[in-house]
PDB file of C-alpha atoms in Angstrom:
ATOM      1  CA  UNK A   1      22.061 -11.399 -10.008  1.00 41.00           C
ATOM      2  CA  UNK A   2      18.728  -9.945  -8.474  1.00 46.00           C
ATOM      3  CA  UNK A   3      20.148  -6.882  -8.029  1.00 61.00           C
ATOM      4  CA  UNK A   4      21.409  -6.228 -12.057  1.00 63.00           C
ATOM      5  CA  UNK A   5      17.063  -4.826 -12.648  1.00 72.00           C
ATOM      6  CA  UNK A   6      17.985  -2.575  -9.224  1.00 79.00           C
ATOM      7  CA  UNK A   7      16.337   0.733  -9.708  1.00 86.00           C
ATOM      8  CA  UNK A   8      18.879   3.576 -11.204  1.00 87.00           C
ATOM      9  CA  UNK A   9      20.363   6.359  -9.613  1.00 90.00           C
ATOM     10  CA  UNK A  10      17.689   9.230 -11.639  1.00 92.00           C
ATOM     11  CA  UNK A  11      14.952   6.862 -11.045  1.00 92.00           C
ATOM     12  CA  UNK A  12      15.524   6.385  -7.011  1.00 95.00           C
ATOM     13  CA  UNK A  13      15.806  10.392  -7.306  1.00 95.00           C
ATOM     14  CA  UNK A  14      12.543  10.637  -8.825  1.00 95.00           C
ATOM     15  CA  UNK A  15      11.278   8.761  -6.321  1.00 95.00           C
ATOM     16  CA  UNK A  16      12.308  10.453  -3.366  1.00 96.00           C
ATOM     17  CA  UNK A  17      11.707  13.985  -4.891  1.00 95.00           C
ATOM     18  CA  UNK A  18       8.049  12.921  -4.994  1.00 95.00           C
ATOM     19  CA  UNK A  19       7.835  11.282  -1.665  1.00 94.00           C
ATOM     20  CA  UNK A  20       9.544  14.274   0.066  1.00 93.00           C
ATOM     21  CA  UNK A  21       7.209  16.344  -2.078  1.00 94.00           C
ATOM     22  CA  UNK A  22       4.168  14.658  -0.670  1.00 92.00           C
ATOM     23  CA  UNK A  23       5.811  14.586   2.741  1.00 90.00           C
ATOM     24  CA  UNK A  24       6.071  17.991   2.539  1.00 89.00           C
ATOM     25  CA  UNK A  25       2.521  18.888   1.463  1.00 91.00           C
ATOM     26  CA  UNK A  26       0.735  16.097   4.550  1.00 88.00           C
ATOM     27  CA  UNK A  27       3.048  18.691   7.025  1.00 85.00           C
ATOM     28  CA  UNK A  28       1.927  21.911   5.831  1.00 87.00           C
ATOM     29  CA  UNK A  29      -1.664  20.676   5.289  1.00 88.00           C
ATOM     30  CA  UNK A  30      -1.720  19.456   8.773  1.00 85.00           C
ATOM     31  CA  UNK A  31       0.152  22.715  10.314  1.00 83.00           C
ATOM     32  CA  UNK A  32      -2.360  24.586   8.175  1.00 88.00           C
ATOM     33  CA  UNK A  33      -5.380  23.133  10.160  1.00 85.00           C
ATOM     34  CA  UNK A  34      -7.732  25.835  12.743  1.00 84.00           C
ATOM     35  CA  UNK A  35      -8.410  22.874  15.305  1.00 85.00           C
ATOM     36  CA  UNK A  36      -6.031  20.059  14.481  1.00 84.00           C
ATOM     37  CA  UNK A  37      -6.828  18.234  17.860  1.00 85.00           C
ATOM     38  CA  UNK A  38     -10.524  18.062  16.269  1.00 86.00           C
ATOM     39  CA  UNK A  39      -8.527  16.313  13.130  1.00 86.00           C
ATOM     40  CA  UNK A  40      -7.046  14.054  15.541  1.00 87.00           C
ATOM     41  CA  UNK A  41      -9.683  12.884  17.454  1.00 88.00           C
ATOM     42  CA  UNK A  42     -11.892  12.603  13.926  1.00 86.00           C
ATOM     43  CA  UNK A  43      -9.390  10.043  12.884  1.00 84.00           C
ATOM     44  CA  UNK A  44      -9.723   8.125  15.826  1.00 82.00           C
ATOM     45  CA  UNK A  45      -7.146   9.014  18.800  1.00 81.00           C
ATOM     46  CA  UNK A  46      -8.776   9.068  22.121  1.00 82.00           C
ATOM     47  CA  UNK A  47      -9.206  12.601  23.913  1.00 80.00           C
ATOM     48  CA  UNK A  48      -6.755  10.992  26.666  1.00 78.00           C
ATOM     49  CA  UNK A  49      -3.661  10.758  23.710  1.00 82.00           C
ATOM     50  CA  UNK A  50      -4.474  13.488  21.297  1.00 82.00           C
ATOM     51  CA  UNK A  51      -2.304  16.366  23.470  1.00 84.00           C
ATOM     52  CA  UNK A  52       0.519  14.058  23.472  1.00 80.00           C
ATOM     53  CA  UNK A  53      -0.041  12.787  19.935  1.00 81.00           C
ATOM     54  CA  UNK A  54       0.427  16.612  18.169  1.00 82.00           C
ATOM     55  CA  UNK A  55       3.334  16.930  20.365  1.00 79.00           C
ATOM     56  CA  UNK A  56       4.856  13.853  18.833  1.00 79.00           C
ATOM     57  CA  UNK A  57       3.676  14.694  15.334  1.00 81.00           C
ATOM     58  CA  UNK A  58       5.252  17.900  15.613  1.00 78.00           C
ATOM     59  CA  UNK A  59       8.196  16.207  17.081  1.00 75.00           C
ATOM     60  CA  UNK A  60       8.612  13.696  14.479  1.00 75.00           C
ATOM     61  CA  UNK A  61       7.675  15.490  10.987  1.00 77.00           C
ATOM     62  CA  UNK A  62      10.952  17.040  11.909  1.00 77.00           C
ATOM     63  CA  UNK A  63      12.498  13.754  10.864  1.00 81.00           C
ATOM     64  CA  UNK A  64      11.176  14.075   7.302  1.00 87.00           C
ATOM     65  CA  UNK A  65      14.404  16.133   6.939  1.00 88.00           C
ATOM     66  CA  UNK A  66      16.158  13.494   6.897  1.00 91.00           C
ATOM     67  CA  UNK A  67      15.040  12.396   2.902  1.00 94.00           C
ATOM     68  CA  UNK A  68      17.913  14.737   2.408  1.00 94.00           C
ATOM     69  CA  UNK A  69      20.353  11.987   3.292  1.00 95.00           C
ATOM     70  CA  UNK A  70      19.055   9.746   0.633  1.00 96.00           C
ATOM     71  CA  UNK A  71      17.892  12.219  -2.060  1.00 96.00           C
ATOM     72  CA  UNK A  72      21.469  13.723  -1.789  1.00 96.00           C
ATOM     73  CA  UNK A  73      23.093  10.796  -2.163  1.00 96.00           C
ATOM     74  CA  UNK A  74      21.273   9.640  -5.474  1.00 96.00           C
ATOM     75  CA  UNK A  75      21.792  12.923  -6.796  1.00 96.00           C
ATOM     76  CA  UNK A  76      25.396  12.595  -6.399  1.00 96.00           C
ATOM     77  CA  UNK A  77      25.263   9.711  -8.232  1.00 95.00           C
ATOM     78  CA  UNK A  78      22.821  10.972 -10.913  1.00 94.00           C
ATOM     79  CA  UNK A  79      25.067  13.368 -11.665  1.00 94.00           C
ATOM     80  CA  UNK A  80      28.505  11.269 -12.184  1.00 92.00           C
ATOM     81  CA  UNK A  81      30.019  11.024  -8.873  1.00 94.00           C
ATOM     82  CA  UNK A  82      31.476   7.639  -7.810  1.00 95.00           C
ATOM     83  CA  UNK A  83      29.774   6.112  -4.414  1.00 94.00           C
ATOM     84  CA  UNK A  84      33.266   6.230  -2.298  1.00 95.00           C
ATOM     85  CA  UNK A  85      33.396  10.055  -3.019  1.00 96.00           C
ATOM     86  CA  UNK A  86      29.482  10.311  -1.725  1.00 96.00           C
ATOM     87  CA  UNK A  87      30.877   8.284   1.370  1.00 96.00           C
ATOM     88  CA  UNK A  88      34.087  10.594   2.191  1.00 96.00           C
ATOM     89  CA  UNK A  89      31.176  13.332   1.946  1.00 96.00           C
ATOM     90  CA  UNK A  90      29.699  11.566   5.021  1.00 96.00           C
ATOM     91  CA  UNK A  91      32.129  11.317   6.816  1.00 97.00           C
ATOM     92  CA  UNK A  92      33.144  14.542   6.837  1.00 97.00           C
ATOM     93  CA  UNK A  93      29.497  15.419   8.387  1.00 95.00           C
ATOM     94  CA  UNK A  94      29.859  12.652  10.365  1.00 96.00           C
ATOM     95  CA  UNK A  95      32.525  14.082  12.025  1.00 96.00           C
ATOM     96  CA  UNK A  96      31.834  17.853  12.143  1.00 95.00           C
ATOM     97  CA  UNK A  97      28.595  16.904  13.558  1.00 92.00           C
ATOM     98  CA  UNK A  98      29.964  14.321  16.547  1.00 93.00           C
ATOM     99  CA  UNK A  99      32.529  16.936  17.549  1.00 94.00           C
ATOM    100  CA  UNK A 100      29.835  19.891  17.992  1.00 90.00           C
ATOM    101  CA  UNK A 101      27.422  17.863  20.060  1.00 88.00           C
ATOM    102  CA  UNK A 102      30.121  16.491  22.122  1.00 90.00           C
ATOM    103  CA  UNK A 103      31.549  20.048  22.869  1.00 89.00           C
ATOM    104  CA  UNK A 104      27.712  20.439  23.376  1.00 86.00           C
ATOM    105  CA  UNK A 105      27.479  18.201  26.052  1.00 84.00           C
ATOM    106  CA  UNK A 106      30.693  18.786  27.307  1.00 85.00           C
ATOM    107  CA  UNK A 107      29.850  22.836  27.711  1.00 82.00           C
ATOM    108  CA  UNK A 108      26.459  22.908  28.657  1.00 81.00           C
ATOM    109  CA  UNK A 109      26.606  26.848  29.065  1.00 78.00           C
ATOM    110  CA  UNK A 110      29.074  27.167  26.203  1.00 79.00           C
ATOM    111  CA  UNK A 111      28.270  29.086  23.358  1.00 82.00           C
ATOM    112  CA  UNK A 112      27.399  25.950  20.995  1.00 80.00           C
ATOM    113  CA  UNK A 113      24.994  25.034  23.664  1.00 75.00           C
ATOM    114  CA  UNK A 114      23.169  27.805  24.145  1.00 77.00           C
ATOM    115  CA  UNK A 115      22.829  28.445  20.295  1.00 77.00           C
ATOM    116  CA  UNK A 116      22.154  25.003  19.837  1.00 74.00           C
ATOM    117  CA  UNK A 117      19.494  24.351  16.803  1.00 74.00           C
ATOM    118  CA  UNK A 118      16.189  23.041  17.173  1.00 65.00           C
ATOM    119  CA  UNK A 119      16.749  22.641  20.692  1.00 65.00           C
ATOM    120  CA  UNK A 120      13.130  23.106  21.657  1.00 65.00           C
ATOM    121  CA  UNK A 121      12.904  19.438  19.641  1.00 62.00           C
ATOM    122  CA  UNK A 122      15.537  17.494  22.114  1.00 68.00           C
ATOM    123  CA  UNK A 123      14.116  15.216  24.271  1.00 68.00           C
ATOM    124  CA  UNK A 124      14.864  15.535  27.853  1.00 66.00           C
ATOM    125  CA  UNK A 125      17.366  13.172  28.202  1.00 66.00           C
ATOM    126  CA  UNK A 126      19.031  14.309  24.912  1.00 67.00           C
ATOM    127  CA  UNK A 127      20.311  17.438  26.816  1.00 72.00           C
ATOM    128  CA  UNK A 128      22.894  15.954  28.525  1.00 75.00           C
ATOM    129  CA  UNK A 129      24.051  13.424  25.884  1.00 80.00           C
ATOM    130  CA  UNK A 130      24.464  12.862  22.289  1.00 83.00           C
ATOM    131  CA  UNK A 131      21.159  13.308  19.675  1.00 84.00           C
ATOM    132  CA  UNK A 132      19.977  11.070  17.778  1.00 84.00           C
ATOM    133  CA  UNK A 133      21.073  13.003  14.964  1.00 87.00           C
ATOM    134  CA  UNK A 134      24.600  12.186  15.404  1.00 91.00           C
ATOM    135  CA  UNK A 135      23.632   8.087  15.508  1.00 93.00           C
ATOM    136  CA  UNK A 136      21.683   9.039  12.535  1.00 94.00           C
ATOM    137  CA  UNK A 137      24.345  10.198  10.629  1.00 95.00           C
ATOM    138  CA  UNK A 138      27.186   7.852  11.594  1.00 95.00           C
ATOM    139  CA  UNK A 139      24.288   4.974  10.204  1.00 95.00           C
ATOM    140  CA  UNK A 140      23.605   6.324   6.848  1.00 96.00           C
ATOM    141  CA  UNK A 141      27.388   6.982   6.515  1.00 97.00           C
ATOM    142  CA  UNK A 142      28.368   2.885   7.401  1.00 96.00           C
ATOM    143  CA  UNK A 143      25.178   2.204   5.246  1.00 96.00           C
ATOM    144  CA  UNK A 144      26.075   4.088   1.740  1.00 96.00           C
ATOM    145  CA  UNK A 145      29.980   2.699   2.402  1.00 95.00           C
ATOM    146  CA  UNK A 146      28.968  -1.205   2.927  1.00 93.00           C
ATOM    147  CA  UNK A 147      26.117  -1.317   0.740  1.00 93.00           C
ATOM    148  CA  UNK A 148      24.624  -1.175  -2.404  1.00 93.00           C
ATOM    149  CA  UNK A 149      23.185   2.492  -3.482  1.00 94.00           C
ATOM    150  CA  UNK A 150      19.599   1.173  -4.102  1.00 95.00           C
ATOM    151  CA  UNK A 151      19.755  -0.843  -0.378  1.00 95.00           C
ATOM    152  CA  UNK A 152      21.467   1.943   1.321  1.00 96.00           C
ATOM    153  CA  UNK A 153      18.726   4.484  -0.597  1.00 96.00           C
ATOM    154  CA  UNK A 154      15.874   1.811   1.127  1.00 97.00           C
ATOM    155  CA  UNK A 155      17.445   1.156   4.508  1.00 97.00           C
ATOM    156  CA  UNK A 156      17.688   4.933   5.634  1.00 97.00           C
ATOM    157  CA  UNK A 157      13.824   5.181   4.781  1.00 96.00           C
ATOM    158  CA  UNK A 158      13.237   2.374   6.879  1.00 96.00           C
ATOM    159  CA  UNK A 159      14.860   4.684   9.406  1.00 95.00           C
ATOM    160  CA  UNK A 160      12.951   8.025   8.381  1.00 94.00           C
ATOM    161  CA  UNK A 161       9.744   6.481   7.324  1.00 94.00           C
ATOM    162  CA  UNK A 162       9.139   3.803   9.603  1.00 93.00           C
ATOM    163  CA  UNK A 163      10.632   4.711  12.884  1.00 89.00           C
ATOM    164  CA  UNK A 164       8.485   8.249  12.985  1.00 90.00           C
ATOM    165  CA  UNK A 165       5.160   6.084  11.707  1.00 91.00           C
ATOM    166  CA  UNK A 166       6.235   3.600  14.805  1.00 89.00           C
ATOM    167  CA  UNK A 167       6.305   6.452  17.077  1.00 87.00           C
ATOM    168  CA  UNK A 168       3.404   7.940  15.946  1.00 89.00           C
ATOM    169  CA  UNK A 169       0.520   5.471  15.775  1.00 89.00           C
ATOM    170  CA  UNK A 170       2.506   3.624  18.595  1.00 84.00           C
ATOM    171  CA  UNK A 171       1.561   7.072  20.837  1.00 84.00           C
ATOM    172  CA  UNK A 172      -1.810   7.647  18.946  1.00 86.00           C
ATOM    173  CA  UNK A 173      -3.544   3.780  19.859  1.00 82.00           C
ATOM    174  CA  UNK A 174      -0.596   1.800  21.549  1.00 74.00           C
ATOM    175  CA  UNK A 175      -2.163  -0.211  23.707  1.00 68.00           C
ATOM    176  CA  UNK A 176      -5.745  -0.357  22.661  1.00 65.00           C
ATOM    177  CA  UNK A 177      -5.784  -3.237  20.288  1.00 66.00           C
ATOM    178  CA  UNK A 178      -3.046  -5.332  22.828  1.00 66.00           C
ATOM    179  CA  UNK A 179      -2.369  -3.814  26.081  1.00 67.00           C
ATOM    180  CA  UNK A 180       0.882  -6.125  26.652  1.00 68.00           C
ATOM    181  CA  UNK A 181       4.036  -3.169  26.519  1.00 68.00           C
ATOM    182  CA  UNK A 182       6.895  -4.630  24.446  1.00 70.00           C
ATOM    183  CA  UNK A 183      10.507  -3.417  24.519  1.00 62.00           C
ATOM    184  CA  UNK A 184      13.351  -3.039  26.275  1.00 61.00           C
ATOM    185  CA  UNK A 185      11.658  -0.823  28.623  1.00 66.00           C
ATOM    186  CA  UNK A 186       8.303  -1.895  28.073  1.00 63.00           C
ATOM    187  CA  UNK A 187       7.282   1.709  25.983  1.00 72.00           C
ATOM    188  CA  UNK A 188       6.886   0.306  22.728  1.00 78.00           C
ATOM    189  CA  UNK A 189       3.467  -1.147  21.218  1.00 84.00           C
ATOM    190  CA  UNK A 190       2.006  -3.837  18.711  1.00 86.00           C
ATOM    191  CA  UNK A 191       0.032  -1.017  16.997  1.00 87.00           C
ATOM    192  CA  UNK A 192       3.507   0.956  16.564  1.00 88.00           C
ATOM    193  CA  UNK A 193       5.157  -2.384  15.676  1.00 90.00           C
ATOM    194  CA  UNK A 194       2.758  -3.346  12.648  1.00 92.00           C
ATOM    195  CA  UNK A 195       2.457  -0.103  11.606  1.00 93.00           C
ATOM    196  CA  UNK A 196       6.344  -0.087  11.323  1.00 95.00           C
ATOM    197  CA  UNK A 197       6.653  -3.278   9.201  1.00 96.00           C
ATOM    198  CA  UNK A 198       4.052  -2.167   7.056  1.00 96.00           C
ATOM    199  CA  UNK A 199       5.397   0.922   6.033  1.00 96.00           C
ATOM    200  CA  UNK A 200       8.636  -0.727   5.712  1.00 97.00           C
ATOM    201  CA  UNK A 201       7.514  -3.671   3.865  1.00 97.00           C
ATOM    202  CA  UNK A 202       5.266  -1.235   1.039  1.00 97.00           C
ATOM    203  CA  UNK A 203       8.335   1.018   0.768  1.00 96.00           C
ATOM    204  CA  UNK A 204      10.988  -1.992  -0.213  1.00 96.00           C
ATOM    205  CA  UNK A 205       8.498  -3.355  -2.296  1.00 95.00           C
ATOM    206  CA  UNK A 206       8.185   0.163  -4.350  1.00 95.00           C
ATOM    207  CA  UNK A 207      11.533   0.496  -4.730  1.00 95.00           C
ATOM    208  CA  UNK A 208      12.166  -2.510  -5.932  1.00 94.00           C
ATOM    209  CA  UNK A 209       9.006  -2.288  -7.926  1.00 90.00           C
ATOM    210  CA  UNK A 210      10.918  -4.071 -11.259  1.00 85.00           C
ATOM    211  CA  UNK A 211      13.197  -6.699  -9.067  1.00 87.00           C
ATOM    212  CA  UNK A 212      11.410 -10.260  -9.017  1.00 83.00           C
ATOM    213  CA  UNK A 213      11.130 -11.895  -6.001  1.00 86.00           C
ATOM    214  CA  UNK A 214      11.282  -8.414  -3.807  1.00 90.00           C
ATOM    215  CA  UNK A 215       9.010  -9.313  -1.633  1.00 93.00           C
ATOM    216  CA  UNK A 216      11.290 -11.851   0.265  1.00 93.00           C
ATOM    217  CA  UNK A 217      14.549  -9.038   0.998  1.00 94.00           C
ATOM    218  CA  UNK A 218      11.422  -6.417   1.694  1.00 96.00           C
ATOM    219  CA  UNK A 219       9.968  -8.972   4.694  1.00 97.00           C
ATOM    220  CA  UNK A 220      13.740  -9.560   5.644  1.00 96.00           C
ATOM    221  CA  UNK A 221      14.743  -5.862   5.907  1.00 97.00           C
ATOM    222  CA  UNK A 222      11.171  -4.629   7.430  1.00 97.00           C
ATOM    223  CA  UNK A 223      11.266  -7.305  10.309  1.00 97.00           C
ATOM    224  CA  UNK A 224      14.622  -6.571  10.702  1.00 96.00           C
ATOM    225  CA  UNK A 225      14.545  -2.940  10.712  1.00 96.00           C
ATOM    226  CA  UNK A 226      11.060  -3.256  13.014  1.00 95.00           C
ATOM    227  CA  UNK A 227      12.969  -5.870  15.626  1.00 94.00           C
ATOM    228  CA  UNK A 228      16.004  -3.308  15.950  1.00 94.00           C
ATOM    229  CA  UNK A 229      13.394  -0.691  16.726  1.00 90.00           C
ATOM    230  CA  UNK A 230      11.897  -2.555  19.289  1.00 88.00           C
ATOM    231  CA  UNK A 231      14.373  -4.226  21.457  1.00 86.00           C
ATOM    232  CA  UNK A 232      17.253  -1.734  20.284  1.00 83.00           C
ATOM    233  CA  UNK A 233      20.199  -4.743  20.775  1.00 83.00           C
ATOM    234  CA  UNK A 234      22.725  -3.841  23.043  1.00 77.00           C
ATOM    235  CA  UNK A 235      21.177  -0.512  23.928  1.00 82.00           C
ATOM    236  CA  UNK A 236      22.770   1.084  21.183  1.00 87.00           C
ATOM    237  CA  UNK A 237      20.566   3.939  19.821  1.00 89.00           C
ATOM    238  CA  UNK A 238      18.331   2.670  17.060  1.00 90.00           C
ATOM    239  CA  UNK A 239      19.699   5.589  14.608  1.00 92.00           C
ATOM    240  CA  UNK A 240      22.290   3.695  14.410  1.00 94.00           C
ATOM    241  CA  UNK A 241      21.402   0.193  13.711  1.00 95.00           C
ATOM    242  CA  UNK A 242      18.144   0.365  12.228  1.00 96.00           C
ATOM    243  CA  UNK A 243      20.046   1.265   8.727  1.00 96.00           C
ATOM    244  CA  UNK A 244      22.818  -1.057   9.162  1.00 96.00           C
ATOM    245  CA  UNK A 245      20.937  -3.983  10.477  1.00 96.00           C
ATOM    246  CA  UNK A 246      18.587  -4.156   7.609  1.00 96.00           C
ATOM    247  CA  UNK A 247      20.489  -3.091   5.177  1.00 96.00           C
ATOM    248  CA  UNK A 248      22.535  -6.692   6.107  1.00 95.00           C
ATOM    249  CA  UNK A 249      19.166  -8.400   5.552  1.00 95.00           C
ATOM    250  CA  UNK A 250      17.787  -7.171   2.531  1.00 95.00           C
ATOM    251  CA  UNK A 251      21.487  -7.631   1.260  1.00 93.00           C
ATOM    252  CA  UNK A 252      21.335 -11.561   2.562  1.00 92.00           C
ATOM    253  CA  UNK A 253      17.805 -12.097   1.806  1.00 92.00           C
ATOM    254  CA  UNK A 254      19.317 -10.956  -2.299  1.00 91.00           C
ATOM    255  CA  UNK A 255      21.969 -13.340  -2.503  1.00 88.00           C
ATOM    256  CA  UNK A 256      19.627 -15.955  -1.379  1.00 86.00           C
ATOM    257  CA  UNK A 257      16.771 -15.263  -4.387  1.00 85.00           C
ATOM    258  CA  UNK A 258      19.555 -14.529  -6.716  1.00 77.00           C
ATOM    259  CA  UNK A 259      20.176 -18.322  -7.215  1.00 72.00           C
ATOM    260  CA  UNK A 260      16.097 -18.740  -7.754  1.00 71.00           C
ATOM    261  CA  UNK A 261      15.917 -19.619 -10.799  1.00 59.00           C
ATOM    262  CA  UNK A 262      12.577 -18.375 -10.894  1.00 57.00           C
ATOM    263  CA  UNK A 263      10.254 -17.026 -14.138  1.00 57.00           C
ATOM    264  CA  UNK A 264       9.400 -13.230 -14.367  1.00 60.00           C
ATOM    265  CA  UNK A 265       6.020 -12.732 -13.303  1.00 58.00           C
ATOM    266  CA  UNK A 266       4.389 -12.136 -16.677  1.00 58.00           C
ATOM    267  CA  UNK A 267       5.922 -15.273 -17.926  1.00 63.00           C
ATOM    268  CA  UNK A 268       4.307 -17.539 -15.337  1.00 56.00           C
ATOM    269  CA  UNK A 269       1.053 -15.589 -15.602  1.00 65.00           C
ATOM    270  CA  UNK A 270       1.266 -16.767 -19.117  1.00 69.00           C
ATOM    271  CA  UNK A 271       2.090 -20.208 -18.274  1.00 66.00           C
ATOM    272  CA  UNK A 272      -0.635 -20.520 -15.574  1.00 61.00           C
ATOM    273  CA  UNK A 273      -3.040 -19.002 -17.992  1.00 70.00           C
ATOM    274  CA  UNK A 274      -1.894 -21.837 -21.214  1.00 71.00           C
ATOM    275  CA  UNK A 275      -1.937 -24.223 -18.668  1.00 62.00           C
ATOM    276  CA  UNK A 276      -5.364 -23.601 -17.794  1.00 64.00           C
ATOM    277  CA  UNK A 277      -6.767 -23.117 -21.217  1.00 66.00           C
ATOM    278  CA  UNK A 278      -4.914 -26.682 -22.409  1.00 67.00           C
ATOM    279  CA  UNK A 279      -4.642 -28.784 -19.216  1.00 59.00           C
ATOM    280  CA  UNK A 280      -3.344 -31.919 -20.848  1.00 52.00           C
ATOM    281  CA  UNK A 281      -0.682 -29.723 -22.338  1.00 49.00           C
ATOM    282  CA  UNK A 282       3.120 -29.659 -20.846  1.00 45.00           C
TER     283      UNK A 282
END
């Protein structure tokens, strides 16, 4: 099996400790700066964008948060606790969470309502239906109960990682490389797109970093998760699917390299290299 070199429970930890570390430390550096619209427009984004781009940014480091999901998870599991207790945990904020924004909707003036959290960060039409934080949480939850830790650890930072870098250099140059609109409702962009799959494909690839053949379940699970986010299939909030959907993928695209019998790297380096040194060799 492909998956028996998976990375370990204290290594994924270590992992996303220093990513959320480093997350942490790009949002305070750039919510430290005296003019960042200056930064913005030094880096590229036209004076047309840059207002709405640090509204989005501002928006969307918000969703850096959410490498609590994943970091919590592994270190639950560092720690000795079995992955079906780590799911039951879930579910429980699953459902506290789904009942408060539903009486939250349902009570508009009610007293969950008007305390809501981070309400200044809904979008308009989040006010009078459920957040994406709910869909969120009901994906990690089906994620880390149908698949395998190190997947399920990979597949919500597809989510976290790639959807805000989508939204972000989607709003920053969408449209100036290929001015064709692609979605459902024609808001999404190439830029956003590739910049998506890119993320998603180095991150997979990292993880995996000691799995051979992890290139082929990364480019499954990145065009996966990077499709989901921009057709969103069945109109079902991408929260939701973008975990589950390529968390299927990279689980397929496993089984189907697990019956490579293919060398470890360094061993066909090796080969290739005696092969070239003695040509006439076998």
């Amino acid at each position: 099996m492909v998956l028996e070199s998976a990375p370990l429970p204290t290594h994924l930890l270590h992992y996303l400790l220093t990513l959320g570390v480093a997350a942490l430390l790009s949002v305070v550096a750039f919510n430290t700066l005296s003019r960042p619209r200056d930064f913005l427009t030094a880096c590229g984004v036209a004076l047309t964008k840059v207002q709405r781009t640090a509204a989005e940014i501002e928006r969307k480091t918000f969703h850096i948060a959410g490498l609590l999901v994943p970091t919590t998870h592994q270190f639950l599991l560092a720690i000795g606790f079995e992955n079906i207790a780590c799911v039951q945990i879930c579910v429980v904020i699953t459902v506290v969470g789904w009942t408060l924004d539903l009486l939250r909707v349902a009570f508009p003036g009610g007293v969950i309502a008007r305390n809501w959290p981070l309400a200044s960060l809904l979008r308009e039409s989040e006010r009078q239906r459920l957040t994406g934080g709910c869909y969120f949480s009901l994906g990690c939850t089906l994620t880390i109960a149908f698949s395998p830790p190190s997947i399920a650890t990979v597949s919500m930072l597809f989510l976290i990682l790639g959807d805000m870098s989508a939204a972000i250099i989607g709003v920053s140059f969408g449209g100036e490389t290929c001015t064709m609109r692609l979605g459902r409702q024609g808001k999404k962009s190439l830029e956003g797109s590739l910049a998506m799959f890119a993320v998603c494909f180095a991150t997979c690839c990292s993880v995996f970093l000691s799995v051979e053949l992890r290139e082929y379940p990364a480019f499954a699970g990145a065009l996966a998760a990077t499709l989901v986010e921009l057709h969103e299939p069945f109109g079902i909030n991408d929260n939701l699917t973008i975990p589950i959907i390529s968390s299927l993928a990279m689980q397929w695209a496993f089984s189907r390299v697990a019956a490579c019998d293919a060398p470890e790297t360094i061993e066909w380096v090796r080969a290739m290299a005696q092969q070239a040194v003695h040509p006439g060799g076998l």
